[in-house]
mmCIF file of C-alpha atoms in Angstrom:
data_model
loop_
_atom_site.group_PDB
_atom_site.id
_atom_site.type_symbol
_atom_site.label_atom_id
_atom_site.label_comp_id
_atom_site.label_asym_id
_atom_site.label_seq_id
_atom_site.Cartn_x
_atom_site.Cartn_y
_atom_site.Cartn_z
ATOM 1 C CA UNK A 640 11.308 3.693 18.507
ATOM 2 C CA UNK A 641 12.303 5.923 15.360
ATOM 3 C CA UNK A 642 12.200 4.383 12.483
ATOM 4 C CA UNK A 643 16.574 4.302 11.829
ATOM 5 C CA UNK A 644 16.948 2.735 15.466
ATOM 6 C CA UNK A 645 14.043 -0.279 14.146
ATOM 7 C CA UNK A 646 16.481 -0.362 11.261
ATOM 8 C CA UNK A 647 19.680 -0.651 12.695
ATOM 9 C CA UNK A 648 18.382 -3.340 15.509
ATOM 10 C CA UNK A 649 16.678 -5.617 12.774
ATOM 11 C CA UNK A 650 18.250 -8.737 12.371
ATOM 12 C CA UNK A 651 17.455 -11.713 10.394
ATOM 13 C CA UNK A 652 16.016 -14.186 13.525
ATOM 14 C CA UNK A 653 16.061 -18.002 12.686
ATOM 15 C CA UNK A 654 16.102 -19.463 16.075
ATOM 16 C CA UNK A 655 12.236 -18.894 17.790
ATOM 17 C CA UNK A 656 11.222 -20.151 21.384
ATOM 18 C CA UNK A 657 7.868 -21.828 21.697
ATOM 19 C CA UNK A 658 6.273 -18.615 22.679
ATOM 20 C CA UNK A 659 3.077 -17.963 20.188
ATOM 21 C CA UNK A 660 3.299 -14.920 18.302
ATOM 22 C CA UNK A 661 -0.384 -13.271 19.679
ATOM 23 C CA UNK A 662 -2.957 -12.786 16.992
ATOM 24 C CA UNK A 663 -2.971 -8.590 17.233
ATOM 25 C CA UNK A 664 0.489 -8.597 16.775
ATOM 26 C CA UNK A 665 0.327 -10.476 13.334
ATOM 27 C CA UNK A 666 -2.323 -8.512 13.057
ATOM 28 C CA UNK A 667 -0.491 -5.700 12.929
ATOM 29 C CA UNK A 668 2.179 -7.257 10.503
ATOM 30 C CA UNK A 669 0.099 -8.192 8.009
ATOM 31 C CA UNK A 670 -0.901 -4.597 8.081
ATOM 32 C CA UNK A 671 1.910 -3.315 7.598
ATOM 33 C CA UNK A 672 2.125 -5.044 4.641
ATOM 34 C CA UNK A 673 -0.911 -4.169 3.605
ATOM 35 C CA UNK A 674 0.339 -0.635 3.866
ATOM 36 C CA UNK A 675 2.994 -1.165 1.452
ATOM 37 C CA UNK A 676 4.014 1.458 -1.327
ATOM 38 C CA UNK A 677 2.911 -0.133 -4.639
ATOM 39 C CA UNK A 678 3.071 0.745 -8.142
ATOM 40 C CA UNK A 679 0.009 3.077 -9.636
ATOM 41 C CA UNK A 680 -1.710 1.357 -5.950
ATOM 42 C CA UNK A 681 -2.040 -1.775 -7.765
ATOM 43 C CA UNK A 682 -1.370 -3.899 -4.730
ATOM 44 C CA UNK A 683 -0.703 -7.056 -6.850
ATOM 45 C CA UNK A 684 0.014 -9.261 -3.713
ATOM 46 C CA UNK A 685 -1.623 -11.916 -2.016
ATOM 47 C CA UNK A 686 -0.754 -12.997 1.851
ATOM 48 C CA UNK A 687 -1.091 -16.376 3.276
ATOM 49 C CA UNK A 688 -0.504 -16.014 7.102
ATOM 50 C CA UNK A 689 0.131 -19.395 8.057
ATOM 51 C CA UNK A 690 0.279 -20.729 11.633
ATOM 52 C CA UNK A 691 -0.999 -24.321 11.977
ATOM 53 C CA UNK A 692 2.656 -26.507 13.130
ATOM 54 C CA UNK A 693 1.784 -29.142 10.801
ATOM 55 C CA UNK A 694 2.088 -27.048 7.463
ATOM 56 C CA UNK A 695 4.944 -25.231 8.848
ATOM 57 C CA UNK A 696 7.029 -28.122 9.448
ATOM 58 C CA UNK A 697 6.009 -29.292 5.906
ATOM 59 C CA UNK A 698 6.840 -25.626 4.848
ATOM 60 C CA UNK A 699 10.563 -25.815 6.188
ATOM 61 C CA UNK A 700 11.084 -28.654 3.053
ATOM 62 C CA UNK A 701 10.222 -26.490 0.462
ATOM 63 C CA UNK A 702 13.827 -24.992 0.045
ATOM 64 C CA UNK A 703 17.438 -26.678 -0.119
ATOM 65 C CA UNK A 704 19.125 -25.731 3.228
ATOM 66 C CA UNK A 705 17.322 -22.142 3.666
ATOM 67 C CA UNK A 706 13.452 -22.687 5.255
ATOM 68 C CA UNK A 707 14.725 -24.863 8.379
ATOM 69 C CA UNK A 708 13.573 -22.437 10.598
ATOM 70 C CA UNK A 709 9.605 -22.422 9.614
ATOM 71 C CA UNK A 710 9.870 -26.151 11.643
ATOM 72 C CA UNK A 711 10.181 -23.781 14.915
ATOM 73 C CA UNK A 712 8.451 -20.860 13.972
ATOM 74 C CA UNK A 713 5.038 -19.798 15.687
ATOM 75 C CA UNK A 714 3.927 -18.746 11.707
ATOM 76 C CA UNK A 715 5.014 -17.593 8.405
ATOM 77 C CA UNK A 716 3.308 -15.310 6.026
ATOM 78 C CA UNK A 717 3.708 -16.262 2.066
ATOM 79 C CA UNK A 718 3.827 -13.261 0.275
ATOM 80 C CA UNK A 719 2.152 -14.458 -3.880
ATOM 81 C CA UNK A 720 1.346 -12.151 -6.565
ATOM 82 C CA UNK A 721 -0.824 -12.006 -9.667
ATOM 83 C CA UNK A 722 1.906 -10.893 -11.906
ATOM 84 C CA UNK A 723 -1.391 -9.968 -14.356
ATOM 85 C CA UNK A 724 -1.920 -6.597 -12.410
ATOM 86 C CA UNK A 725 1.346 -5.216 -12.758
ATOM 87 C CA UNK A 726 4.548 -6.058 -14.465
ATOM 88 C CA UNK A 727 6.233 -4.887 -11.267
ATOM 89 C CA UNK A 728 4.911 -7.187 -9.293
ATOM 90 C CA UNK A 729 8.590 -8.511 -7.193
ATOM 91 C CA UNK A 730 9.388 -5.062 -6.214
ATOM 92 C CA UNK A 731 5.889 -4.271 -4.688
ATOM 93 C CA UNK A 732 6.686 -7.658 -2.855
ATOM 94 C CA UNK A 733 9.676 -7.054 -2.038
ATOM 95 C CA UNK A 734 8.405 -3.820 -0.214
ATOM 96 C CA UNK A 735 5.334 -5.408 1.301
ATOM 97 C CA UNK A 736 8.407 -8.137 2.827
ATOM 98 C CA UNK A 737 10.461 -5.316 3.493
ATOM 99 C CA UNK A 738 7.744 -3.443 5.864
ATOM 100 C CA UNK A 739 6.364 -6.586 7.708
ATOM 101 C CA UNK A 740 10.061 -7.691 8.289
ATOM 102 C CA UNK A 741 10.575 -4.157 10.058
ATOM 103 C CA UNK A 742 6.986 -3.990 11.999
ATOM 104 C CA UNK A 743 8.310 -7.767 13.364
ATOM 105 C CA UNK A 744 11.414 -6.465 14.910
ATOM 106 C CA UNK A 745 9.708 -2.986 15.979
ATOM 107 C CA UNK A 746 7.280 -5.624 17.933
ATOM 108 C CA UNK A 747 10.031 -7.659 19.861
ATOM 109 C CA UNK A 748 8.990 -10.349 16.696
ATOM 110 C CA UNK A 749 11.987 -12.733 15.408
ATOM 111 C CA UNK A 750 11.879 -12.567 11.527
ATOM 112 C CA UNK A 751 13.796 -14.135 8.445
ATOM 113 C CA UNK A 752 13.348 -13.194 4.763
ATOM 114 C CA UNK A 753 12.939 -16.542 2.958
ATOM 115 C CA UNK A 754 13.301 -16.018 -0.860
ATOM 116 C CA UNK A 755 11.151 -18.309 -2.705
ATOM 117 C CA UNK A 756 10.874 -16.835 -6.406
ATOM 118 C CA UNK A 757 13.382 -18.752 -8.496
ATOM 119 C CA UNK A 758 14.614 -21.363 -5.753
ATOM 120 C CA UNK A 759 14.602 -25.070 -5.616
ATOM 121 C CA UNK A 760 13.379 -27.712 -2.985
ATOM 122 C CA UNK A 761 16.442 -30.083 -2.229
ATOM 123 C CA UNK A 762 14.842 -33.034 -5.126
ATOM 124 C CA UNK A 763 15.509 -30.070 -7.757
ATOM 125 C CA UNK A 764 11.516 -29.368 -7.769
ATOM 126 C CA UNK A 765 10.478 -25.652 -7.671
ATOM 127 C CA UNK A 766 9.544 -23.843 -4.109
ATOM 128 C CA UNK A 767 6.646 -21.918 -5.784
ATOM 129 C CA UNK A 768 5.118 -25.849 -7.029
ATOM 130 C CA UNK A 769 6.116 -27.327 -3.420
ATOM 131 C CA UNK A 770 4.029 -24.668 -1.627
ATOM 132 C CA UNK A 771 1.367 -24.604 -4.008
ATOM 133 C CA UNK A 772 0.724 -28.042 -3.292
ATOM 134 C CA UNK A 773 0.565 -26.759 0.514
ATOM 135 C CA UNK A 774 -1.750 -24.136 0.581
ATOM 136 C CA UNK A 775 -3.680 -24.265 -3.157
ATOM 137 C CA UNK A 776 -3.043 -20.695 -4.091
ATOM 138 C CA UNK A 777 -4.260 -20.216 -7.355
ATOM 139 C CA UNK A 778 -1.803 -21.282 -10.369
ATOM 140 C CA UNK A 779 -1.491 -18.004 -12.397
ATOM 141 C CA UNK A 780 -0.104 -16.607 -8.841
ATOM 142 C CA UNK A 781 3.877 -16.250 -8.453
ATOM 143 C CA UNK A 782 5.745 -16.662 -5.052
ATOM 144 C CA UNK A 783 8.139 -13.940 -3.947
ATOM 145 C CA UNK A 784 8.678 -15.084 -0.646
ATOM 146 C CA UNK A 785 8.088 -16.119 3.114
ATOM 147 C CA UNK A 786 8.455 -14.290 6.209
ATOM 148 C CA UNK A 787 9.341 -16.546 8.714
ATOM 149 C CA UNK A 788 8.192 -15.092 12.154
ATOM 150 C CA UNK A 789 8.564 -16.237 15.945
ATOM 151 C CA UNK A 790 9.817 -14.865 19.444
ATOM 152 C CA UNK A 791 13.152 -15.033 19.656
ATOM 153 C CA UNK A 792 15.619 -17.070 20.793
ATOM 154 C CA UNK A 793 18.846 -15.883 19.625
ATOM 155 C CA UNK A 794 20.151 -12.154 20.199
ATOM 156 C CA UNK A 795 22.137 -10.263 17.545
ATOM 157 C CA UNK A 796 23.529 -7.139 17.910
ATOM 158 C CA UNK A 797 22.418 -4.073 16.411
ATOM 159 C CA UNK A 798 24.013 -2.546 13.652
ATOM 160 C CA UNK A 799 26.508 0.245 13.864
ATOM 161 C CA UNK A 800 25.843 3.215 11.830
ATOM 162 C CA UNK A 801 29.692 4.119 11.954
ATOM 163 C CA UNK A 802 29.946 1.039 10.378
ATOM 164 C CA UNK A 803 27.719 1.133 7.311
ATOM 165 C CA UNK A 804 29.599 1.068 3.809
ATOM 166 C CA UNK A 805 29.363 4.870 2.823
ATOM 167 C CA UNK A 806 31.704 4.085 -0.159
ATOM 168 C CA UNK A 807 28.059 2.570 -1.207
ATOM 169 C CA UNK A 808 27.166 6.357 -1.760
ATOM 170 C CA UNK A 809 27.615 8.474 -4.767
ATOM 171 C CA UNK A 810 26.689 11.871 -4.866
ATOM 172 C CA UNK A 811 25.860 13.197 -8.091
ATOM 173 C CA UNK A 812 27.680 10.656 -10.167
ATOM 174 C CA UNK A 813 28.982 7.148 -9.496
#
């Protein structure tokens, strides 16, 4: 599949069957990640691929009304940085998210981007603190996010390129 068609059929996926998500295919997410464009090749992130039911379900509390979905999911990957190596450290997250998220859905994989950097668990604690406490990443490490990932159970349609915003687009000047 060219890479525009993955683009247009991702969706964000928070409804997973019990189906396992195999252990080459998260393979091949996580390298994708791994893959990611970084600044100067700095790779500041960290990922904690996480598929054991019993941290997942605790997982699913560590956001007000937005990480229901890891209850159900076959695994997650938490996506930390050491924001020590570069001062750019959310946007080389943010692409390492952005190119799992799209190897997922290029792999028949239900995904969902689950921001954790600067979000609250519903007793007004932090998410990066809750999931700490979870899976003891180091404390100079920041959270960016989760990548919730299971088969799916839920179809969305693709989207329509006729139907993209072009008034998004400036040429030349805004």
């Amino acid at each position: 599949m060219e890479l525009l068609e993955t683009m247009r059929r991702r969706r964000s996926i928070r409804k997973y069957t019990d189906e396992p998500v195999e252990k080459e295919v998260l393979n091949q997410i996580l390298q994708a990640g791994l893959l990611s464009a970084s600044s100067r090749t700095r790779r500041p992130w960290e990922f904690i691929a996480v598929t054991d039911r019993e941290n997942l379900k605790l997982m699913s509390k560590c956001r007000a009304g937005a990480a229901k979905m890891l209850e159900n999911a076959a695994c997650a990957v938490v996506v930390i940085a050491n924001p020590e190596i570069t001062d750019v450290w959310t946007e080389d997250c943010s692409i390492a998210m952005t190119n799992m998220h799209l190897m997922a859905s290029s792999l028949g994989v239900g995904s969902c981007w689950i921001q954790g950097r600067l979000r609250e668990t519903p007793d007004g604690g932090t998410t990066e603190a809750f999931l700490r406490s979870i899976l003891k990443y180091p404390e100079g490490y920041k959270l960016e996010a989760i990548l919730s990932l299971g088969m799916p159970d839920e179809q969305k349609d693709a989207y329509e390129l006729d139907e993209l915003p072009i008034d998004k687009v400036h040429w030349e000047q805004f």
